[in-house]
CSV table of C-alpha atoms in Angstrom, one decimal:
chain,number,residue,atom,x,y,z
H,93,MET,CA,16.5,-35.9,25.7
H,94,THR,CA,16.5,-35.9,21.9
H,95,SER,CA,16.7,-32.8,19.7
H,96,GLN,CA,13.0,-33.3,18.8
H,97,ASP,CA,12.1,-33.4,22.5
H,98,GLN,CA,14.2,-30.3,23.2
H,99,ARG,CA,12.4,-28.5,20.3
H,100,GLN,CA,9.0,-29.5,21.6
H,101,SER,CA,9.8,-28.3,25.1
H,102,VAL,CA,10.9,-24.9,23.7
H,103,THR,CA,7.7,-24.5,21.6
H,104,ASP,CA,5.2,-25.7,24.2
H,105,ASN,CA,4.5,-22.2,25.5
H,106,THR,CA,5.5,-20.2,22.5
H,107,PRO,CA,2.8,-19.2,20.0
H,108,VAL,CA,3.4,-20.2,16.4
H,109,PRO,CA,3.9,-17.4,13.8
H,110,THR,CA,3.0,-17.4,10.2
H,111,ILE,CA,5.6,-15.4,8.3
H,112,ILE,CA,4.1,-13.5,5.4
H,113,ILE,CA,6.5,-12.7,2.5
H,114,PRO,CA,4.8,-10.4,0.0
H,115,THR,CA,6.7,-10.6,-3.3
H,116,TRP,CA,7.0,-9.0,-6.8
H,117,ASN,CA,9.9,-10.2,-9.0
H,118,GLU,CA,11.9,-11.6,-6.1
H,119,ALA,CA,12.8,-15.0,-7.6
H,120,ASP,CA,16.5,-14.8,-6.7
H,121,ASN,CA,15.8,-13.7,-3.1
H,122,VAL,CA,13.0,-15.9,-2.0
H,123,PRO,CA,15.0,-19.2,-1.7
H,124,ILE,CA,17.7,-17.5,0.3
H,125,LEU,CA,15.3,-15.8,2.6
H,126,ILE,CA,13.3,-19.0,3.3
H,127,GLU,CA,16.5,-20.9,4.0
H,128,ARG,CA,17.6,-18.2,6.4
H,129,ILE,CA,14.2,-18.2,8.2
H,130,LYS,CA,14.5,-22.0,8.6
H,131,LEU,CA,17.9,-21.6,10.3
H,132,ALA,CA,16.8,-18.7,12.5
H,133,MET,CA,13.6,-20.5,13.6
H,134,ALA,CA,15.2,-23.9,14.0
H,135,GLU,CA,14.1,-24.2,17.6
H,136,LEU,CA,10.6,-22.9,17.1
H,137,ASP,CA,7.5,-24.0,15.1
H,138,TRP,CA,6.5,-21.7,12.2
H,139,ARG,CA,4.7,-21.4,8.9
H,140,ILE,CA,5.5,-19.3,5.8
H,141,ILE,CA,3.1,-17.9,3.2
H,142,VAL,CA,4.6,-16.4,0.1
H,143,VAL,CA,2.1,-14.0,-1.4
H,144,ASP,CA,3.1,-13.2,-5.0
H,145,ASP,CA,1.5,-10.7,-7.3
H,146,ASP,CA,2.0,-12.9,-10.4
H,147,SER,CA,5.6,-11.9,-10.8
H,148,GLU,CA,7.0,-11.7,-14.3
H,149,ASP,CA,10.1,-13.6,-13.1
H,150,LYS,CA,7.8,-16.3,-11.8
H,151,THR,CA,8.7,-15.9,-8.2
H,152,TRP,CA,5.5,-17.8,-7.4
H,153,GLN,CA,6.8,-20.8,-9.3
H,154,VAL,CA,10.1,-20.8,-7.4
H,155,ALA,CA,8.2,-20.6,-4.1
H,156,GLU,CA,5.9,-23.4,-5.1
H,157,GLY,CA,9.0,-25.6,-5.7
H,158,ILE,CA,10.1,-25.0,-2.2
H,159,ALA,CA,6.5,-25.6,-0.9
H,160,ARG,CA,6.5,-29.0,-2.5
H,161,GLU,CA,9.6,-30.0,-0.4
H,162,ASP,CA,8.4,-28.4,2.9
H,163,THR,CA,4.7,-28.4,3.9
H,164,ARG,CA,5.3,-25.5,6.3
H,165,VAL,CA,5.6,-23.3,3.2
H,166,SER,CA,2.6,-22.3,1.1
H,167,VAL,CA,2.1,-20.0,-1.8
H,168,ILE,CA,-0.6,-17.6,-2.9
H,169,ARG,CA,-0.3,-16.5,-6.5
H,170,ARG,CA,-2.5,-13.4,-7.0
H,171,ILE,CA,-3.9,-12.9,-10.5
H,172,GLY,CA,-5.1,-9.4,-11.3
H,173,ARG,CA,-4.4,-8.1,-7.8
H,174,LYS,CA,-1.4,-6.0,-6.8
H,175,GLY,CA,-0.1,-4.1,-3.8
H,176,LEU,CA,2.0,-4.9,-0.8
H,177,SER,CA,-0.6,-4.0,1.9
H,178,SER,CA,-3.4,-6.0,0.2
H,179,ALA,CA,-0.9,-8.9,-0.3
H,180,CYS,CA,-0.2,-8.9,3.4
H,181,LEU,CA,-3.9,-8.8,4.3
H,182,GLU,CA,-4.5,-11.8,2.0
H,183,GLY,CA,-1.7,-13.6,3.8
H,184,PHE,CA,-3.1,-12.8,7.2
H,185,ALA,CA,-6.5,-14.1,6.1
H,186,ALA,CA,-4.9,-17.4,4.8
H,187,SER,CA,-3.0,-18.0,8.1
H,188,ASN,CA,-4.3,-20.0,11.0
H,189,THR,CA,-1.7,-19.4,13.6
H,190,GLU,CA,-1.8,-17.1,16.6
H,191,LEU,CA,0.8,-14.7,15.3
H,192,CYS,CA,1.5,-13.2,11.9
H,193,ALA,CA,4.8,-11.6,10.8
H,194,VAL,CA,5.7,-9.6,7.7
H,195,ILE,CA,9.2,-9.5,6.3
H,196,ASP,CA,10.4,-8.2,2.9
H,197,ALA,CA,11.8,-10.6,0.4
H,198,ASP,CA,14.7,-8.3,-0.6
H,199,LEU,CA,16.8,-9.6,2.4
H,200,GLN,CA,17.1,-6.1,3.9
H,201,HIS,CA,15.3,-7.3,7.1
H,202,ASP,CA,17.2,-9.3,9.6
H,203,GLU,CA,15.3,-12.7,9.9
H,204,ALA,CA,17.5,-13.6,12.9
H,205,LEU,CA,15.2,-11.3,14.9
H,206,LEU,CA,12.1,-13.5,14.3
H,207,PRO,CA,12.7,-15.9,17.2
H,208,GLN,CA,13.1,-12.9,19.6
H,209,MET,CA,9.9,-11.4,18.3
H,210,THR,CA,8.0,-14.7,18.8
H,211,ARG,CA,9.3,-15.1,22.3
H,212,GLN,CA,8.1,-11.6,23.3
H,213,PHE,CA,4.5,-12.8,22.8
H,214,ALA,CA,5.2,-15.8,25.0
H,215,GLU,CA,6.5,-13.5,27.7
H,216,GLN,CA,3.7,-11.0,27.5
H,217,ALA,CA,0.3,-12.6,27.0
H,218,GLU,CA,-1.4,-9.2,26.3
H,219,LEU,CA,1.2,-8.0,23.7
H,220,ASP,CA,-0.3,-6.9,20.4
H,221,LEU,CA,2.6,-6.0,18.3
H,222,VAL,CA,6.4,-6.3,18.0
H,223,VAL,CA,8.1,-4.0,15.6
H,224,ALA,CA,11.7,-4.1,14.3
H,225,SER,CA,12.9,-0.5,14.4
H,226,ARG,CA,15.8,1.3,12.7
H,227,LYS,CA,15.5,4.3,15.0
H,228,LEU,CA,16.5,2.7,18.4
H,229,ASP,CA,20.0,2.6,19.9
H,230,ASN,CA,22.1,-0.1,18.3
H,231,ALA,CA,20.0,0.1,15.1
H,232,SER,CA,20.5,1.8,11.7
H,233,PHE,CA,19.3,2.3,8.2
H,234,GLY,CA,22.5,0.6,7.0
H,235,GLN,CA,23.6,1.5,3.5
H,236,MET,CA,20.3,3.1,2.5
H,237,PRO,CA,20.9,6.2,0.3
H,238,LYS,CA,20.9,9.5,2.2
H,239,TYR,CA,17.9,10.9,0.2
H,240,ARG,CA,15.8,7.8,1.2
H,241,VAL,CA,16.8,8.2,4.9
H,242,VAL,CA,15.7,11.9,4.7
H,243,ALA,CA,12.4,10.9,3.0
H,244,SER,CA,11.8,8.2,5.5
H,245,GLU,CA,12.3,10.7,8.4
H,246,PHE,CA,9.9,13.2,6.8
H,247,ALA,CA,7.3,10.5,6.3
H,248,ARG,CA,7.8,9.3,9.9
H,249,ARG,CA,7.1,12.8,11.2
H,250,LEU,CA,4.0,13.1,9.1
H,251,SER,CA,2.7,9.6,10.0
H,252,THR,CA,3.0,10.1,13.7
H,253,LEU,CA,0.2,12.6,13.4
H,254,ALA,CA,-2.1,9.8,12.2
H,255,LEU,CA,-1.1,7.2,14.7
H,256,ARG,CA,-2.8,6.1,17.9
H,257,VAL,CA,0.3,4.4,19.2
H,258,PRO,CA,3.9,5.7,19.8
H,259,LEU,CA,6.4,4.2,17.4
H,260,THR,CA,9.9,5.2,16.7
H,261,ASP,CA,9.8,3.7,13.2
H,262,PRO,CA,6.2,3.6,11.9
H,263,MET,CA,7.6,3.2,8.3
H,264,SER,CA,9.1,-0.2,9.2
H,265,GLY,CA,7.9,-3.1,7.1
H,266,PHE,CA,9.2,-5.7,9.5
H,267,PHE,CA,6.9,-6.7,12.4
H,268,MET,CA,4.9,-9.4,14.1
H,269,VAL,CA,1.3,-9.0,15.3
H,270,ARG,CA,-1.2,-11.0,17.2
H,271,ARG,CA,-3.8,-12.4,14.7
H,272,GLU,CA,-6.6,-11.6,17.1
H,273,THR,CA,-5.6,-7.9,17.1
H,274,LEU,CA,-5.8,-7.9,13.3
H,275,THR,CA,-9.2,-9.5,13.3
H,276,ASP,CA,-10.6,-6.8,15.6
H,277,MET,CA,-9.6,-4.0,13.2
H,278,GLN,CA,-9.9,-5.7,9.8
H,279,ASP,CA,-12.9,-3.7,8.6
H,280,LYS,CA,-11.1,-0.4,9.5
H,281,LEU,CA,-7.9,-0.9,7.5
H,282,PHE,CA,-7.1,1.2,4.5
H,283,GLY,CA,-5.8,-1.9,2.9
H,284,ARG,CA,-3.7,-0.3,0.1
H,285,GLY,CA,-0.2,1.1,-0.3
H,286,PHE,CA,3.1,-0.1,0.9
H,287,LYS,CA,3.1,0.5,4.7
H,288,ILE,CA,0.8,-2.0,6.3
H,289,LEU,CA,2.2,-1.4,9.8
H,290,LEU,CA,1.2,2.3,9.6
H,291,ASP,CA,-2.2,1.2,8.5
H,292,ILE,CA,-2.6,-1.3,11.4
H,293,CYS,CA,-1.5,1.3,14.0
H,294,ALA,CA,-3.7,4.0,12.6
H,295,ALA,CA,-6.8,1.7,12.5
H,296,ALA,CA,-6.5,0.6,16.1
H,297,ASP,CA,-9.5,1.8,18.2
H,298,ARG,CA,-7.6,1.2,21.4
H,299,PRO,CA,-4.1,1.7,22.6
H,300,LEU,CA,-2.0,-1.2,21.3
H,301,LEU,CA,0.5,-2.9,23.6
H,302,LEU,CA,3.7,-3.0,21.6
H,303,LYS,CA,7.4,-3.7,21.8
H,304,GLU,CA,10.2,-2.4,19.6
H,305,LEU,CA,13.4,-4.3,18.9
H,306,PRO,CA,16.4,-2.7,17.2
H,307,TYR,CA,17.8,-4.0,13.9
H,308,ASN,CA,20.3,-2.9,11.3
H,309,MET,CA,18.9,-2.7,7.8
H,310,ARG,CA,20.8,-4.5,5.1
H,311,ALA,CA,21.4,-3.7,1.5
H,312,ARG,CA,19.1,-5.3,-1.1
H,313,HIS,CA,20.5,-8.6,-2.3
H,314,ALA,CA,19.0,-8.8,-5.8
H,315,GLY,CA,16.3,-7.2,-8.0
H,316,GLU,CA,15.1,-3.6,-8.0
H,317,SER,CA,13.7,-1.4,-5.2
H,318,LYS,CA,9.9,-1.0,-5.2
H,319,LEU,CA,10.2,2.5,-3.9
H,320,LYS,CA,8.9,4.5,-6.8
H,321,TRP,CA,6.6,7.5,-7.4
H,322,ARG,CA,3.4,5.5,-6.7
H,323,VAL,CA,4.6,4.9,-3.1
H,324,MET,CA,4.5,8.6,-2.5
H,325,PHE,CA,1.0,8.8,-3.9
H,326,GLU,CA,-0.1,5.8,-1.8
H,327,PHE,CA,1.3,7.5,1.3
H,328,ALA,CA,-0.4,10.8,0.6
H,329,ALA,CA,-3.7,9.0,0.0
H,330,PHE,CA,-3.3,7.1,3.3
H,331,LEU,CA,-2.8,10.3,5.2
H,332,ILE,CA,-5.8,12.0,3.6
H,333,TYR,CA,-7.9,8.9,4.3
H,334,GLN,CA,-6.8,8.8,7.9
H,335,PHE,CA,-7.6,12.4,8.6
H,336,PHE,CA,-10.8,12.8,6.4
H,337,GLY,CA,-11.8,9.5,4.8
H,338,ARG,CA,-12.6,7.7,8.0
H,339,ARG,CA,-14.6,10.6,9.4
H,340,PHE,CA,-16.7,11.1,6.3
H,341,LEU,CA,-16.9,7.4,5.2
H,342,LEU,CA,-15.1,8.1,1.9
H,343,PRO,CA,-13.8,5.0,0.1
H,344,PRO,CA,-10.0,4.8,-0.1
H,345,ARG,CA,-10.2,4.5,-3.9
H,346,PHE,CA,-12.2,7.7,-4.2
H,347,ILE,CA,-9.6,9.6,-2.3
H,348,LYS,CA,-6.9,8.3,-4.6
H,349,PHE,CA,-9.0,9.3,-7.6
H,350,CYS,CA,-9.3,12.8,-6.2
H,351,LEU,CA,-5.6,13.0,-5.5
H,352,VAL,CA,-4.9,12.2,-9.1
H,353,GLY,CA,-7.5,14.7,-10.2
H,354,LEU,CA,-5.7,17.4,-8.1
H,355,SER,CA,-2.4,16.6,-9.9
H,356,GLY,CA,-4.4,16.9,-13.1
H,357,VAL,CA,-5.4,20.5,-12.2
H,358,ILE,CA,-1.7,21.4,-11.9
H,359,VAL,CA,-1.0,19.9,-15.3
H,360,HIS,CA,-4.0,21.7,-16.8
H,361,MET,CA,-3.0,25.1,-15.4
H,362,SER,CA,0.7,24.6,-16.4
H,363,VAL,CA,-0.2,23.7,-20.0
H,364,LEU,CA,-2.7,26.5,-20.2
H,365,GLY,CA,-0.2,29.1,-19.0
H,366,ILE,CA,2.6,27.9,-21.3
H,367,SER,CA,0.5,27.6,-24.4
H,368,HIS,CA,-1.4,30.9,-23.9
H,369,LYS,CA,1.3,33.1,-22.4
H,370,LEU,CA,4.5,31.8,-23.8
H,371,LEU,CA,3.4,30.2,-27.1
H,372,LEU,CA,0.7,32.9,-27.6
H,373,TRP,CA,-2.0,30.5,-28.6
H,374,SER,CA,-5.6,31.7,-28.3
H,375,PHE,CA,-7.3,31.0,-25.0
H,376,LEU,CA,-9.7,28.6,-26.7
H,377,TYR,CA,-6.9,26.4,-28.2
H,378,SER,CA,-4.9,26.6,-25.1
H,379,GLN,CA,-7.8,25.5,-23.0
H,380,ILE,CA,-8.5,22.6,-25.4
H,381,ALA,CA,-4.9,21.5,-25.3
H,382,ALA,CA,-4.7,21.8,-21.5
H,383,THR,CA,-8.0,19.8,-21.0
H,384,LEU,CA,-6.9,17.0,-23.3
H,385,LEU,CA,-3.4,16.6,-21.7
H,386,ALA,CA,-4.8,16.8,-18.2
H,387,MET,CA,-7.3,14.0,-19.1
H,388,CYS,CA,-4.5,11.9,-20.6
H,389,TRP,CA,-2.5,12.5,-17.4
H,390,ASN,CA,-5.4,11.6,-15.2
H,391,PHE,CA,-6.1,8.4,-17.1
H,392,VAL,CA,-2.5,7.1,-17.0
H,393,LEU,CA,-2.2,7.8,-13.3
H,394,ASN,CA,-5.6,6.4,-12.4
H,395,ASN,CA,-4.8,3.3,-14.5
H,396,SER,CA,-1.6,2.5,-12.6
H,397,PHE,CA,-2.4,4.1,-9.2
H,398,THR,CA,-6.1,4.3,-8.4
H,399,PHE,CA,-7.2,1.2,-10.3
H,400,GLY,CA,-3.8,-0.6,-10.2
H,401,GLU,CA,-5.4,-3.9,-9.3
H,402,GLN,CA,-7.4,-3.7,-12.6
H,403,GLN,CA,-4.7,-2.1,-14.7
H,404,LEU,CA,-5.5,-1.9,-18.4
H,405,ASP,CA,-2.8,-3.1,-20.9
H,406,GLY,CA,-2.5,-3.4,-24.6
H,407,THR,CA,-5.7,-2.7,-26.6
H,408,ALA,CA,-7.7,-2.4,-23.4
H,409,PHE,CA,-5.5,0.6,-22.5
H,410,TYR,CA,-6.6,2.6,-25.5
H,411,LYS,CA,-10.2,1.6,-25.2
H,412,GLY,CA,-10.1,2.6,-21.6
H,413,ALA,CA,-8.5,6.0,-22.5
H,414,LEU,CA,-11.4,6.6,-24.9
H,415,SER,CA,-14.0,5.6,-22.4
H,416,PHE,CA,-12.4,7.7,-19.7
H,417,THR,CA,-12.3,10.8,-22.0
H,418,ILE,CA,-16.0,10.4,-23.0
H,419,ILE,CA,-17.1,9.9,-19.4
H,420,CYS,CA,-15.1,12.8,-18.0
H,421,GLY,CA,-16.4,15.0,-20.9
H,422,ILE,CA,-20.0,14.1,-20.0
H,423,GLY,CA,-19.2,14.8,-16.3
H,424,SER,CA,-17.8,18.2,-17.1
H,425,PHE,CA,-20.8,19.1,-19.2
H,426,ILE,CA,-23.2,18.0,-16.4
H,427,ALA,CA,-21.2,19.8,-13.7
H,428,VAL,CA,-20.9,23.1,-15.7
H,429,SER,CA,-24.7,23.0,-16.5
H,430,VAL,CA,-25.6,22.4,-12.9
H,431,SER,CA,-23.3,25.0,-11.5
H,432,THR,CA,-24.5,27.6,-14.1
H,433,PHE,CA,-28.1,26.8,-13.1
H,434,LEU,CA,-27.4,27.2,-9.4
H,435,ASN,CA,-25.5,30.5,-10.0
H,436,ASP,CA,-28.3,31.9,-12.2
H,437,HIS,CA,-30.8,31.1,-9.4
H,438,GLY,CA,-28.9,32.9,-6.7
H,439,MET,CA,-26.2,30.6,-5.4
H,440,ILE,CA,-22.9,32.5,-4.8
H,441,TRP,CA,-20.4,31.8,-7.6
H,442,TRP,CA,-17.7,30.1,-5.5
H,443,LEU,CA,-20.2,27.7,-3.9
H,444,ALA,CA,-21.7,26.9,-7.3
H,445,GLY,CA,-18.2,26.2,-8.6
H,446,PHE,CA,-17.5,24.0,-5.7
H,447,VAL,CA,-20.7,22.0,-6.2
H,448,SER,CA,-19.6,21.4,-9.9
H,449,VAL,CA,-16.2,20.1,-8.8
H,450,VAL,CA,-17.7,17.7,-6.3
H,451,LEU,CA,-20.4,16.6,-8.8
H,452,ALA,CA,-17.8,16.0,-11.5
H,453,ALA,CA,-15.5,14.0,-9.2
H,454,PHE,CA,-18.3,11.7,-8.0
H,455,TRP,CA,-19.6,11.2,-11.6
H,456,ASN,CA,-16.2,10.5,-13.1
H,457,PHE,CA,-15.3,8.1,-10.3
H,458,CYS,CA,-18.5,6.1,-10.1
H,459,VAL,CA,-19.1,5.8,-13.9
H,460,ASN,CA,-15.4,5.1,-14.7
H,461,ASN,CA,-15.4,2.5,-11.9
H,462,VAL,CA,-18.3,0.7,-13.6
H,463,PHE,CA,-17.3,1.1,-17.3
H,464,THR,CA,-13.6,1.9,-17.7
H,465,TRP,CA,-12.2,-0.3,-14.9
H,466,ARG,CA,-14.8,-3.0,-14.3
H,467,GLU,CA,-14.9,-4.5,-10.8
H,468,GLN,CA,-13.4,-8.0,-10.8
H,469,ASN,CA,-15.2,-9.2,-7.7
């Protein structure tokens, strides 16, 4: 029997996975990872889709060079769209195989586990999900800094409250899922942030049949870690969406907008207290300074976090800041006027104040969504 015949006999009953590699500035890592996947999956059939967020280091161009040499590799270059979860979802949509896997491009995940993941689906026809876990026996976080291990454990404990399936490592970014399972829940996914596995497990409307496999996390090979402040914001937004957004049909972006607004309240009160009590400014001047700084804070965070896929740069940034300030100013005037009217006509003060906050939030979000950050689709 030839090697080709042997390979065919192995793959006859084994479903084919499409391996999704979401990338952002991973030009040095992608060729190494793809070569390692080829070696690991040598006895199995496979596809690879590199989904790149228009990397500054032209990762997409490097991947396209590989795709020209191997038709099993394809590339999606996303213009004006960013985010790991949304990149994975776009890769899932572009795939046409029975299975989809996600693996990071930084070489921290052990690609040698991919064949074992694939064979689990051949052995269990009803299996939905196979997850590589760092929390099982014979597994570890490798050389990950202690503070990140602690943060991951804290996030794990929080996320288990939102899950419908038991997972030892819901923060894992390395897994394989049946495409049919994804299709069933596609309209329920949060679709943003950096933890697509957590999103999939939380969106499931039935118990998922899953299997966990141990692996030892490796050190990043090249480039910079993507674990920055916005990851924490995205995680907080996901939890709020999971507990409240789904129930009250609130759009994920509105939840992120409100989360930024909450942080703006903290900035406002801090500046107000410092300027009025420590610097001894008048309350009026202190309030003006606090309001302006809080608006600037909210605009910068919304630009990079809430509306990250439509992020404003250059001249557009300053025009957007002016638009945001004017719109929020109008929203504040309307909200105060309405709450004052309600209070004057018998509504208790705290309820009138709450109505003004809700009204301002919806006004600021909806109008800024239309004028400051125009929808691109």
